[in-house]
PDB file of C-alpha atoms in Angstrom:
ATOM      1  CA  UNK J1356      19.208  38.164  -9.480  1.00  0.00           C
ATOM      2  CA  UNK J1357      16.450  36.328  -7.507  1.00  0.00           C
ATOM      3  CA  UNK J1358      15.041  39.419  -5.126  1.00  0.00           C
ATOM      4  CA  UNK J1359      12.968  37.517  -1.356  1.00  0.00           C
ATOM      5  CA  UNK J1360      10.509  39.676  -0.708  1.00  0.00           C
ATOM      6  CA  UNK J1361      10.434  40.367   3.045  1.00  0.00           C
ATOM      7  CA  UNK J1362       7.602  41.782   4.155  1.00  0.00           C
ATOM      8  CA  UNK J1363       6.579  44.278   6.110  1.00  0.00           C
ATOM      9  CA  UNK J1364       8.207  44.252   9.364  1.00  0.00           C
ATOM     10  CA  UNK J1365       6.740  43.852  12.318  1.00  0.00           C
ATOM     11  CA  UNK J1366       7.373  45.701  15.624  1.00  0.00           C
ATOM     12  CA  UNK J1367       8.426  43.563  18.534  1.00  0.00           C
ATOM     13  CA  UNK J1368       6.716  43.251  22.430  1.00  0.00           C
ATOM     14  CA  UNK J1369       7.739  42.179  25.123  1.00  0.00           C
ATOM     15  CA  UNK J1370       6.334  40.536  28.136  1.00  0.00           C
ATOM     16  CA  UNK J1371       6.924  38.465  31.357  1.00  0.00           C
ATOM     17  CA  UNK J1372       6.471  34.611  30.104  1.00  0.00           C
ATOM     18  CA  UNK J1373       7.094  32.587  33.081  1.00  0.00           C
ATOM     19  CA  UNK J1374       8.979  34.758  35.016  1.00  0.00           C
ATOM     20  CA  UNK J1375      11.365  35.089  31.996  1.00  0.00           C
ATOM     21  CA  UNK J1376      11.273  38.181  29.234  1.00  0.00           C
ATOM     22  CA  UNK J1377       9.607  36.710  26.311  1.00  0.00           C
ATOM     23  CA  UNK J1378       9.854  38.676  23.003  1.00  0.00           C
ATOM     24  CA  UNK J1379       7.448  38.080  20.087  1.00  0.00           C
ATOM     25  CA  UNK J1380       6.162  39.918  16.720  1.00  0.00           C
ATOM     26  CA  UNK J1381       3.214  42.445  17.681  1.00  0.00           C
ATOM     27  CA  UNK J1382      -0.187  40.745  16.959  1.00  0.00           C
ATOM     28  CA  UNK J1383       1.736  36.898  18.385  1.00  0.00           C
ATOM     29  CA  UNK J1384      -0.913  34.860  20.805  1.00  0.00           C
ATOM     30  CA  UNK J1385       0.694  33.798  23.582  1.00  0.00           C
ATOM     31  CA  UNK J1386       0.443  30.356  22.306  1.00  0.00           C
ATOM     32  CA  UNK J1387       3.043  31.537  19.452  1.00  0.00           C
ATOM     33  CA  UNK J1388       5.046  32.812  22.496  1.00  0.00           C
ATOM     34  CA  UNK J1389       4.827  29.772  24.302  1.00  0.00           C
ATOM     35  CA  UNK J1390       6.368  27.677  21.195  1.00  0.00           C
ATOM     36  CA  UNK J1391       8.652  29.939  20.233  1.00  0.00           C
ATOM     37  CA  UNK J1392       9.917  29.842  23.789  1.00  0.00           C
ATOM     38  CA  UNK J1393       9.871  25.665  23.888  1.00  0.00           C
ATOM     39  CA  UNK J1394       6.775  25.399  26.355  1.00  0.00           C
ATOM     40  CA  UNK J1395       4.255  22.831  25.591  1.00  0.00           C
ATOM     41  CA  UNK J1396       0.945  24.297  26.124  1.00  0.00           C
ATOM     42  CA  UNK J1397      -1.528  20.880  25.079  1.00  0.00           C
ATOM     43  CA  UNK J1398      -4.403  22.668  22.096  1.00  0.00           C
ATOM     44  CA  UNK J1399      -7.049  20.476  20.671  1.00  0.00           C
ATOM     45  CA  UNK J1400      -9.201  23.716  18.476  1.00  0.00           C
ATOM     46  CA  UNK J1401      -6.206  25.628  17.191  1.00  0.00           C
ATOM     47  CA  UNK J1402      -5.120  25.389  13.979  1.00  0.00           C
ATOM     48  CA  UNK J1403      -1.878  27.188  12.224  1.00  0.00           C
ATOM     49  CA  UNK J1404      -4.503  27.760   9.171  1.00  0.00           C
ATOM     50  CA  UNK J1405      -8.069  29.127  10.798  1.00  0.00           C
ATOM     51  CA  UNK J1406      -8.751  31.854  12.830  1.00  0.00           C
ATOM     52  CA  UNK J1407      -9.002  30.914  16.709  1.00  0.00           C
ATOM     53  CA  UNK J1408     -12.163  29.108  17.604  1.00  0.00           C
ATOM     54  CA  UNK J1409     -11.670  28.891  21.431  1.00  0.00           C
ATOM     55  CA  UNK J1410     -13.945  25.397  21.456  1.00  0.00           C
ATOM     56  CA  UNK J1411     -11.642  23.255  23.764  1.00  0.00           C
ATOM     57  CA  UNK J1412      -9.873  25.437  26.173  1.00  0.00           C
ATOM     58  CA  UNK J1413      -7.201  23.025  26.937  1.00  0.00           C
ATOM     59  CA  UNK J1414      -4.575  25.619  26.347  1.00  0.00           C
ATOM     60  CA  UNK J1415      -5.812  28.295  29.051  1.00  0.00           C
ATOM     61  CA  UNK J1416      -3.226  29.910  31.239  1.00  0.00           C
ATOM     62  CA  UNK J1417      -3.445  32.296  34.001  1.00  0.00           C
ATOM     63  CA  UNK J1418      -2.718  36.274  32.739  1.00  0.00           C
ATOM     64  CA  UNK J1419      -2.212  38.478  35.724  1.00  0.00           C
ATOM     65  CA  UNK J1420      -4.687  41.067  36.519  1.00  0.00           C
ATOM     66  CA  UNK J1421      -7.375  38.821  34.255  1.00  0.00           C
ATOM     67  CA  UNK J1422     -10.079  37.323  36.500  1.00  0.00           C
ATOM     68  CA  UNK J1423     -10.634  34.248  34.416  1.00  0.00           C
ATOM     69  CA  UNK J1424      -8.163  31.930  32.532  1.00  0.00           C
ATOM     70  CA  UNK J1425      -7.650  32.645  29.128  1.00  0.00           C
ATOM     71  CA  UNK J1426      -7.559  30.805  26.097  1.00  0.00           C
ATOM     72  CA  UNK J1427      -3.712  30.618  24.465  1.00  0.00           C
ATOM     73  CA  UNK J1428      -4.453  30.376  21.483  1.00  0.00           C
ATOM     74  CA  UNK J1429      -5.934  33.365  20.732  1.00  0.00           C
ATOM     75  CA  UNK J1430      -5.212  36.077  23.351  1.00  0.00           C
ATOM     76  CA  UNK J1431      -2.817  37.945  21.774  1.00  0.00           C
ATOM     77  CA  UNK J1432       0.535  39.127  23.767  1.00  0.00           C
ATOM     78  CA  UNK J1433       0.954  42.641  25.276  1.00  0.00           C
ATOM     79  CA  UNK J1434       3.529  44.459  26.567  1.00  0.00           C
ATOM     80  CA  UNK J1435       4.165  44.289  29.988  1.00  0.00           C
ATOM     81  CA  UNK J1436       1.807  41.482  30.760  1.00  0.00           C
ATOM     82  CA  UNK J1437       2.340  39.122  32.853  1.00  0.00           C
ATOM     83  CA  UNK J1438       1.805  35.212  31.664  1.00  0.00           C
ATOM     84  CA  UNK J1439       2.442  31.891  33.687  1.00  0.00           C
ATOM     85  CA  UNK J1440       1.366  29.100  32.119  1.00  0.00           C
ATOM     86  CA  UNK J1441       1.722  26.287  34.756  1.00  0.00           C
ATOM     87  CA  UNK J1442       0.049  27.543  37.713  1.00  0.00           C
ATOM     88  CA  UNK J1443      -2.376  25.115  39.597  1.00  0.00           C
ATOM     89  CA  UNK J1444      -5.169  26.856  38.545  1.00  0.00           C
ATOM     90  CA  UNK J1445      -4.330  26.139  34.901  1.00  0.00           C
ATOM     91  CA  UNK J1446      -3.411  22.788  35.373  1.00  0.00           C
ATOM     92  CA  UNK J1447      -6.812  22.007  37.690  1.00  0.00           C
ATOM     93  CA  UNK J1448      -8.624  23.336  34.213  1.00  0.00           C
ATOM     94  CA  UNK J1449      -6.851  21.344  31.595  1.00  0.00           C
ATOM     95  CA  UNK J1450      -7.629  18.177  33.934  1.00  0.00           C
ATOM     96  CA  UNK J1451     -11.127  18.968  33.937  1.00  0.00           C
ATOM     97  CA  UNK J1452     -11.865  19.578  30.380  1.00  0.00           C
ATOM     98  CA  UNK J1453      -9.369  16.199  29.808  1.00  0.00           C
ATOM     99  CA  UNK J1454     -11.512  14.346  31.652  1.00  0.00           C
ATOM    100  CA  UNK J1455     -14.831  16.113  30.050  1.00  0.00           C
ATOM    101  CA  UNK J1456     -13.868  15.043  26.867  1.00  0.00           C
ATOM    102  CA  UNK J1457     -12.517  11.536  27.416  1.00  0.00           C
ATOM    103  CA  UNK J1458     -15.548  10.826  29.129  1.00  0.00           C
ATOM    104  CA  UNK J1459     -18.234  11.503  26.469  1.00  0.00           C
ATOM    105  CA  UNK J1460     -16.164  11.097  23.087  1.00  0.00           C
ATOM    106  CA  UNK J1461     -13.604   8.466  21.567  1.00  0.00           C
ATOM    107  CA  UNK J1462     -10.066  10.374  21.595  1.00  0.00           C
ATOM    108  CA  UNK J1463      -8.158   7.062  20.963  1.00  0.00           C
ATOM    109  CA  UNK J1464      -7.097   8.463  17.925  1.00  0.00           C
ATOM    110  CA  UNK J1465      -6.423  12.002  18.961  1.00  0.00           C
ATOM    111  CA  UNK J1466      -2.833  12.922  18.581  1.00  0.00           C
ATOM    112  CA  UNK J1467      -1.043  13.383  22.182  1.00  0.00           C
ATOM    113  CA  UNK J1468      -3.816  13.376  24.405  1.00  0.00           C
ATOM    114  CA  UNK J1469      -3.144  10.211  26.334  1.00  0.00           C
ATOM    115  CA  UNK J1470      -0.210  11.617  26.950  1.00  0.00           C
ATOM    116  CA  UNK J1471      -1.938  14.867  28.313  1.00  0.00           C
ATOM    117  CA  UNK J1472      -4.434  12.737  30.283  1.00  0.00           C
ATOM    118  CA  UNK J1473      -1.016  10.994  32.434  1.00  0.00           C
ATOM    119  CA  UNK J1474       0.346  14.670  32.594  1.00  0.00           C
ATOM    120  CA  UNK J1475      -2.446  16.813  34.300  1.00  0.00           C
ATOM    121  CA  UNK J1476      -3.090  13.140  36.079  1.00  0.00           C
ATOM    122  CA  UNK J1477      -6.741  12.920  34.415  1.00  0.00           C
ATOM    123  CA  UNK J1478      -9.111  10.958  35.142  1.00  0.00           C
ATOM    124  CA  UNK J1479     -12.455  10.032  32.689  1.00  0.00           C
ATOM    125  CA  UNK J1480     -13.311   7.237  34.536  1.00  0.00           C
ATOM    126  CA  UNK J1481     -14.346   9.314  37.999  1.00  0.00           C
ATOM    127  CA  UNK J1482     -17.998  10.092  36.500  1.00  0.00           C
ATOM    128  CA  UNK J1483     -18.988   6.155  36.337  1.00  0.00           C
ATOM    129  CA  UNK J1484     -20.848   4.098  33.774  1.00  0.00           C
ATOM    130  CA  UNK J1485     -23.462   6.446  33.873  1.00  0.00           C
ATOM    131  CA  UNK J1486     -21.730   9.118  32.112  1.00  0.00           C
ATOM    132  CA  UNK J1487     -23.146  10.188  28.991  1.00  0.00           C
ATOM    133  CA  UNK J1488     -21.163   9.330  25.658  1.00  0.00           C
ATOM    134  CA  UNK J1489     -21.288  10.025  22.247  1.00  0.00           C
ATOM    135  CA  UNK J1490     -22.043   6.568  20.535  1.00  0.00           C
ATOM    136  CA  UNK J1491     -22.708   6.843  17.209  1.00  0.00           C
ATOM    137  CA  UNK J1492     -21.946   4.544  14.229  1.00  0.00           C
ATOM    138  CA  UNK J1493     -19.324   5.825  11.758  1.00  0.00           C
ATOM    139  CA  UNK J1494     -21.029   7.158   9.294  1.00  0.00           C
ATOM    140  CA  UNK J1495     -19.338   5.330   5.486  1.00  0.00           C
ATOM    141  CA  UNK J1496     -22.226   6.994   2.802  1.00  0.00           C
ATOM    142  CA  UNK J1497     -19.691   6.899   0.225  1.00  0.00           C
ATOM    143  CA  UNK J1498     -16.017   5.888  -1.160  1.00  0.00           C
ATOM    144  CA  UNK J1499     -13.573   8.989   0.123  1.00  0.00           C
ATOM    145  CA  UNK J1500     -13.865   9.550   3.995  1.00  0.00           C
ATOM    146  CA  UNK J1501     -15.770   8.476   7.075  1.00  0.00           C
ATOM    147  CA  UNK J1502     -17.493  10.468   9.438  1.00  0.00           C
ATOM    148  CA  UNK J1503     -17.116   8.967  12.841  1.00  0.00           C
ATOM    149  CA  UNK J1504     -18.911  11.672  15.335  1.00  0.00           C
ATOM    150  CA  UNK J1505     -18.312   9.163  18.104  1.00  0.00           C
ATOM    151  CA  UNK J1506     -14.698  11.197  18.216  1.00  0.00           C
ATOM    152  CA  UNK J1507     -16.021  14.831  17.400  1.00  0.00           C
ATOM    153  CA  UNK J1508     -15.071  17.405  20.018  1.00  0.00           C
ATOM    154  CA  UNK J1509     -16.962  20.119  18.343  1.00  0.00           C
ATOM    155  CA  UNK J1510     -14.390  22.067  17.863  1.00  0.00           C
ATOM    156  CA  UNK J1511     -16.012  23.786  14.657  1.00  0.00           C
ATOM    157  CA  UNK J1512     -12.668  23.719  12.693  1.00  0.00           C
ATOM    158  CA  UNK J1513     -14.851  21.658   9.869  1.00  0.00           C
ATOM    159  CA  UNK J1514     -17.167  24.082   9.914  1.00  0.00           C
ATOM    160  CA  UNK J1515     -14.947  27.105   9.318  1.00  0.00           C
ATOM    161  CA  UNK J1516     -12.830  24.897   6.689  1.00  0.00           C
ATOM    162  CA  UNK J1517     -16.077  24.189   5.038  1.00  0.00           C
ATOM    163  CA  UNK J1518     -17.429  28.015   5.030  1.00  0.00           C
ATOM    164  CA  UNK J1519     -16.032  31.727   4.687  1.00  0.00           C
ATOM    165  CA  UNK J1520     -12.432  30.529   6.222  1.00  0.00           C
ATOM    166  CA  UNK J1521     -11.486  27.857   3.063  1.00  0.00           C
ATOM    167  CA  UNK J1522     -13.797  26.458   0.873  1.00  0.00           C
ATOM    168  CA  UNK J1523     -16.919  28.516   0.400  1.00  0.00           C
ATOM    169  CA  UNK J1524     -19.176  25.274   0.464  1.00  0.00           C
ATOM    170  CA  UNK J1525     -21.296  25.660   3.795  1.00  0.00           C
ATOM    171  CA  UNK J1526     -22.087  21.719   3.014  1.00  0.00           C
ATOM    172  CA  UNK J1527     -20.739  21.655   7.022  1.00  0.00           C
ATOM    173  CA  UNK J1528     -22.858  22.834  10.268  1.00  0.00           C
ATOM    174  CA  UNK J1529     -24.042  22.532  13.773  1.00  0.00           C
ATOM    175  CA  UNK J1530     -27.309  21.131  14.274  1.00  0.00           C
ATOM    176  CA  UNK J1531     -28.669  20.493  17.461  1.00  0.00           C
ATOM    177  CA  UNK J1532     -27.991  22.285  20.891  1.00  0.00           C
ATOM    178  CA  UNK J1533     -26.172  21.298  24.177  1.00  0.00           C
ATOM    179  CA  UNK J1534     -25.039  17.801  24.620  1.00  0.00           C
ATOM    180  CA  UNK J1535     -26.926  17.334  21.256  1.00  0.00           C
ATOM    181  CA  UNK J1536     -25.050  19.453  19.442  1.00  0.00           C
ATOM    182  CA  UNK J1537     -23.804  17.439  16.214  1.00  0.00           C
ATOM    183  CA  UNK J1538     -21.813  18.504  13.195  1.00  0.00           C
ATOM    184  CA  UNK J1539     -23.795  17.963  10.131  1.00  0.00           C
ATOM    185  CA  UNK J1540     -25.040  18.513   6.916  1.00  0.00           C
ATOM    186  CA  UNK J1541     -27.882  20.196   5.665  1.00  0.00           C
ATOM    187  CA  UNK J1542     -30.975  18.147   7.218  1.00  0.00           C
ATOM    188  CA  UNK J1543     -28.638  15.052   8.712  1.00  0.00           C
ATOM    189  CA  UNK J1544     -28.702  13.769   4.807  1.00  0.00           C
ATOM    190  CA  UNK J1545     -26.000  11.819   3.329  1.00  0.00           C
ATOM    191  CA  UNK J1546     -22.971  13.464   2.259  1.00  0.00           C
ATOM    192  CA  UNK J1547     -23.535  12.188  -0.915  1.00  0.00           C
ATOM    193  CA  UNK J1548     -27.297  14.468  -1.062  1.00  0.00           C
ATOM    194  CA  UNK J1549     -24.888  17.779   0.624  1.00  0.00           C
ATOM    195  CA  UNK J1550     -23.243  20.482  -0.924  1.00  0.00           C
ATOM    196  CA  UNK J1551     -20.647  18.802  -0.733  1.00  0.00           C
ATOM    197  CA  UNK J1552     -17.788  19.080  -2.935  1.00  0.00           C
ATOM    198  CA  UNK J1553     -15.094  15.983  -1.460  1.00  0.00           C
ATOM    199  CA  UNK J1554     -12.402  18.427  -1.131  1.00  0.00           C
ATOM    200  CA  UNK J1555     -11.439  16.828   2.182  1.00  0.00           C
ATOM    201  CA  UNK J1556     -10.066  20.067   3.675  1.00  0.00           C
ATOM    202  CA  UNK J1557     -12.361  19.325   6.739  1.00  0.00           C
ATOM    203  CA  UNK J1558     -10.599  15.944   7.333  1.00  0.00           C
ATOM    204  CA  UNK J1559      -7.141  17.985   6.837  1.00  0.00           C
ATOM    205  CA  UNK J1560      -7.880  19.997   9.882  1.00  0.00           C
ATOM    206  CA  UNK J1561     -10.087  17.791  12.156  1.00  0.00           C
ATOM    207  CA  UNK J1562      -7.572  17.117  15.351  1.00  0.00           C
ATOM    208  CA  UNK J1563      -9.539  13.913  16.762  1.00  0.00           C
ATOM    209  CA  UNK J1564      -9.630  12.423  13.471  1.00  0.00           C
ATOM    210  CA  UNK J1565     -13.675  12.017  13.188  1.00  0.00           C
ATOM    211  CA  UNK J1566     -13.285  13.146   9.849  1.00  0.00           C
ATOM    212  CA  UNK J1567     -10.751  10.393   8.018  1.00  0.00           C
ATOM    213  CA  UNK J1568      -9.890   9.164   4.458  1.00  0.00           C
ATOM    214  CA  UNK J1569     -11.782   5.807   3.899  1.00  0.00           C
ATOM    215  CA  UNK J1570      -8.298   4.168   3.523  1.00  0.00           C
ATOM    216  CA  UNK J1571      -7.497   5.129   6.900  1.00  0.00           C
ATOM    217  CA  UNK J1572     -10.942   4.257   8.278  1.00  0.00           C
ATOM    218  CA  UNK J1573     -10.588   1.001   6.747  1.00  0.00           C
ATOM    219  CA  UNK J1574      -6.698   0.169   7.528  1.00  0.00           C
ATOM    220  CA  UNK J1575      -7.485   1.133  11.013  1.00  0.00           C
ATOM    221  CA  UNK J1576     -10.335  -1.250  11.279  1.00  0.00           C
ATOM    222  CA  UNK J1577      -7.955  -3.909   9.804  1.00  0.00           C
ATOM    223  CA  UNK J1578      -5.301  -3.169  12.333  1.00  0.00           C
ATOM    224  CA  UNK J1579      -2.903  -2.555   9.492  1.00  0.00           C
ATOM    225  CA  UNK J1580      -2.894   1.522   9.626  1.00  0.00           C
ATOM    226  CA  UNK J1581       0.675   2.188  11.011  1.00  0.00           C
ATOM    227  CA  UNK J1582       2.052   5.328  11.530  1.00  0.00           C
ATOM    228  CA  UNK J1583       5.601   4.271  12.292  1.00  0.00           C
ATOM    229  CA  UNK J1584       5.673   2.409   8.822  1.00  0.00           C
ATOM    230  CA  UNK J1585       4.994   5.558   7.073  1.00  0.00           C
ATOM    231  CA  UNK J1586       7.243   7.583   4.427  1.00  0.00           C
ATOM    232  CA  UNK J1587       5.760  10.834   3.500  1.00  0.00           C
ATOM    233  CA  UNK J1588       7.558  12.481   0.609  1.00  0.00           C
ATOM    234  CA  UNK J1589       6.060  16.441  -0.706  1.00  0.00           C
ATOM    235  CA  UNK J1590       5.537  16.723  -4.217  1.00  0.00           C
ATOM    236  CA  UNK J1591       3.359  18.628  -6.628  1.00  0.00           C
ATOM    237  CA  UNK J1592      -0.077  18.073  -8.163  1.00  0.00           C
ATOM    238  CA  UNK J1593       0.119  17.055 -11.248  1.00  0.00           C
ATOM    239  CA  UNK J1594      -3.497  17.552 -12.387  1.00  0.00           C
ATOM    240  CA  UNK J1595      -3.303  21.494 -13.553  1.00  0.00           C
ATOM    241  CA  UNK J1596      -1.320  24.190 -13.237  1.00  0.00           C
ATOM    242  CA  UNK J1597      -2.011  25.564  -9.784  1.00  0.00           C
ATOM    243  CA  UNK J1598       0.513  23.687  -8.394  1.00  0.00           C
ATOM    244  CA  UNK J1599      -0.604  22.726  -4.859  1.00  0.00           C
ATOM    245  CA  UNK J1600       1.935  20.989  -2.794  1.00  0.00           C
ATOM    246  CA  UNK J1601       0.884  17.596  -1.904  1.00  0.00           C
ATOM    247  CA  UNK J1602       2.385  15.177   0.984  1.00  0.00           C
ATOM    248  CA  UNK J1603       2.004  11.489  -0.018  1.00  0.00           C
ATOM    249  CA  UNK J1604       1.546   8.930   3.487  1.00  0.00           C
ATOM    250  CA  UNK J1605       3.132   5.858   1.954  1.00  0.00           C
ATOM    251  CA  UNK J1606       2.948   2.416   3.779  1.00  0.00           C
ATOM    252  CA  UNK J1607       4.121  -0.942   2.316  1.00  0.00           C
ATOM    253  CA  UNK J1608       4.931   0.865  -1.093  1.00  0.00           C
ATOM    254  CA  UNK J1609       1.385   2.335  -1.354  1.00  0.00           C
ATOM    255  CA  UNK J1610      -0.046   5.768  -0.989  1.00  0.00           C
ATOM    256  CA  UNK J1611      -1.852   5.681   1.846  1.00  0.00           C
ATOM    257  CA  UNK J1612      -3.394   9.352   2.287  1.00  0.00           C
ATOM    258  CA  UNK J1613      -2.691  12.525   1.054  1.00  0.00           C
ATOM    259  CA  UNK J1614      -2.473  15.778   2.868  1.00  0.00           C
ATOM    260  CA  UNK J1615      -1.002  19.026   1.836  1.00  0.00           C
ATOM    261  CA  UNK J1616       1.862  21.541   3.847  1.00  0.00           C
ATOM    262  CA  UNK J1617      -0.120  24.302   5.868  1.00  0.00           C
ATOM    263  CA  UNK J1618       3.025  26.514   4.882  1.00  0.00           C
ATOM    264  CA  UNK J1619       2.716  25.766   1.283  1.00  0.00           C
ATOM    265  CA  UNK J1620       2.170  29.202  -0.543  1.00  0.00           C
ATOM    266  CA  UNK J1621      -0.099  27.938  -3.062  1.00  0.00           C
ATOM    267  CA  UNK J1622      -2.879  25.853  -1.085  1.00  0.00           C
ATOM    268  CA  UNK J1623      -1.918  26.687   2.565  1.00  0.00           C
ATOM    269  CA  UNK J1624      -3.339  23.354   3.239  1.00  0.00           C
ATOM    270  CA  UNK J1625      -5.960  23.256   0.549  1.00  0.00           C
ATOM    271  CA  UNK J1626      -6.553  20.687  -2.017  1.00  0.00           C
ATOM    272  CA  UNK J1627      -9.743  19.660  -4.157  1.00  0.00           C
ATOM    273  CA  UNK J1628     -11.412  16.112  -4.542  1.00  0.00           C
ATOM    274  CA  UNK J1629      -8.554  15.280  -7.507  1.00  0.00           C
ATOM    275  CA  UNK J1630      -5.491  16.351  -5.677  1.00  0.00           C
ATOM    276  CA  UNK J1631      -6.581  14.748  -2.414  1.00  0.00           C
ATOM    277  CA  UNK J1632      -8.201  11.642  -3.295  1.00  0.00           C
ATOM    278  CA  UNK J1633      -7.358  10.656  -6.879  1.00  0.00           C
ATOM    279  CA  UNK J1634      -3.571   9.046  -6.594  1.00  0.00           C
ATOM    280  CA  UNK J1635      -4.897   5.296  -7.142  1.00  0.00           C
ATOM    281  CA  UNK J1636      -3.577   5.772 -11.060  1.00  0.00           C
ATOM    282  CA  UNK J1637      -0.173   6.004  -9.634  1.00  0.00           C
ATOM    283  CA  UNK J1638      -0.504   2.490  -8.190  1.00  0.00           C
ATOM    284  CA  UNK J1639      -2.790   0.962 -10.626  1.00  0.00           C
ATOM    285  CA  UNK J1640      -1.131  -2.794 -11.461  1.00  0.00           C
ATOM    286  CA  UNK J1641      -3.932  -3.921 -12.877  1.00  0.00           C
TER     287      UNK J1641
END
């Protein structure tokens, strides 16, 4: 007799979402609210597998009684409050920090947000030419993934993947302060000279995709990186006996990428250097 272990169960809230009664576990956000209800509150720093950074605060909404917007994603839900989520005031905010980001980084290959930047009717483009920008060269110091900083939002998620959250590596940091704030490694070295293990966790949760595999960096510059084309099919490592779940990208009968399910029990997400980068033996033809 197989036995599902259920968990401890937790108590449930309620709240105004809306003007309609929202119910959610105690200790939800209101951003788990605000999915579980079908509302599409845009998020850029949350992740499902890190705690709550509060970097891009594109998912503030208006709490009554609060005096200042608050972040979604990780205010959590309390009974009897009061939550509207597509007030002007919100929507004014979300159009400015669009706009911020647009202006100064590369989000062409951040998931959704053009669509965002037509919704809240953005516009990048008011600030002029003049406008500061993030220009640097993609960093390619070695054969597994790219660092292109042109499209980093600083949104720390790399960081926290790298350190105490995932990993344990600290190869990852912040150097730098204001506008030139960068992510980096220890003393703006190589990757190849960093702590740096190639576990690639930081590219599985970077949402603007500055952090990508090299096959993606490189099938993007080619114009043959497509999306659309893509199977991806879950399977298990077969290098030990963890058993991490992996999710091959295939395009054109070749594994593209790996990634790994965030609701995996095993990795949650994780993988090391082998399981995420070393598939080419399953398409060697040589």
């Amino acid at each position: 007799m197989t036995v599902t272990p259920l968990g401890i169960p937790r108590r449930l809230l309620e709240f105004t979402l809306d003007g309609e009664a929202a119910r959610v576990p105690e200790g939800a956000t209101i951003l788990d609210a605000c999915r579980a209800a079908g509302k599409d509150v845009p998020t850029l720093c949350e992740g499902d597998a890190l705690r709550p950074k509060n970097a891009c605060r594109v998912c503030v909404v208006e709490v009554e009684g609060a005096r200042t917007l608050v972040p979604a994603c990780s205010r959590r839900a309390e009974p009897g409050m009061v939550v509207r989520t597509d007030t002007e005031r919100a929507r004014h905010s979300r159009r400015i920090v669009l706009e911020l980001l647009a202006s100064s980084v590369d989000l062409s290959t951040t998931p959704r947000v053009a669509e965002w930047i037509k919704e809240y009717e953005a516009k990048p483009d008011r600030f002029g030419p003049d406008a500061a920008r993030l220009n640097d060269s993609p960093k390619v110091d070695n054969d597994l993934y790219v660092r292109d900083y042109a499209k980093c939002i600083l949104c720390y998620k790399c960081v926290d993947a790298c350190g105490d959250q995932w990993q344990n590596s600290f190869a990852i940091s912040v150097t730098g302060r204001g506008f030139d704030a960068r992510i980096a490694v220890e003393h703006d070295a190589p990757l190849t000279d960093s702590a740096c293990v190639y576990c690639g966790n930081c590219i599985e949760v970077c949402p603007t995709r500055a952090l990508s595999p090299r096959s993606e960096f490189d099938r993007r510059a080619a114009g043959t990186w497509d999306e659309s084309a893509q199977t991806r099919t879950t399977t298990v490592c077969a290098y030990c006996g963890v058993g991490c779940g992996l999710t091959l990208h295939v395009q054109d009968n070749e594994i593209v990428k790996v990634t790994s399910p965030h609701d995996n029990p095993v990795t949650h997400g994780n993988l090391c250097i082998k399981g995420r980068f070393g598939y080419q033996h399953v398409q060697n033809r040589g």
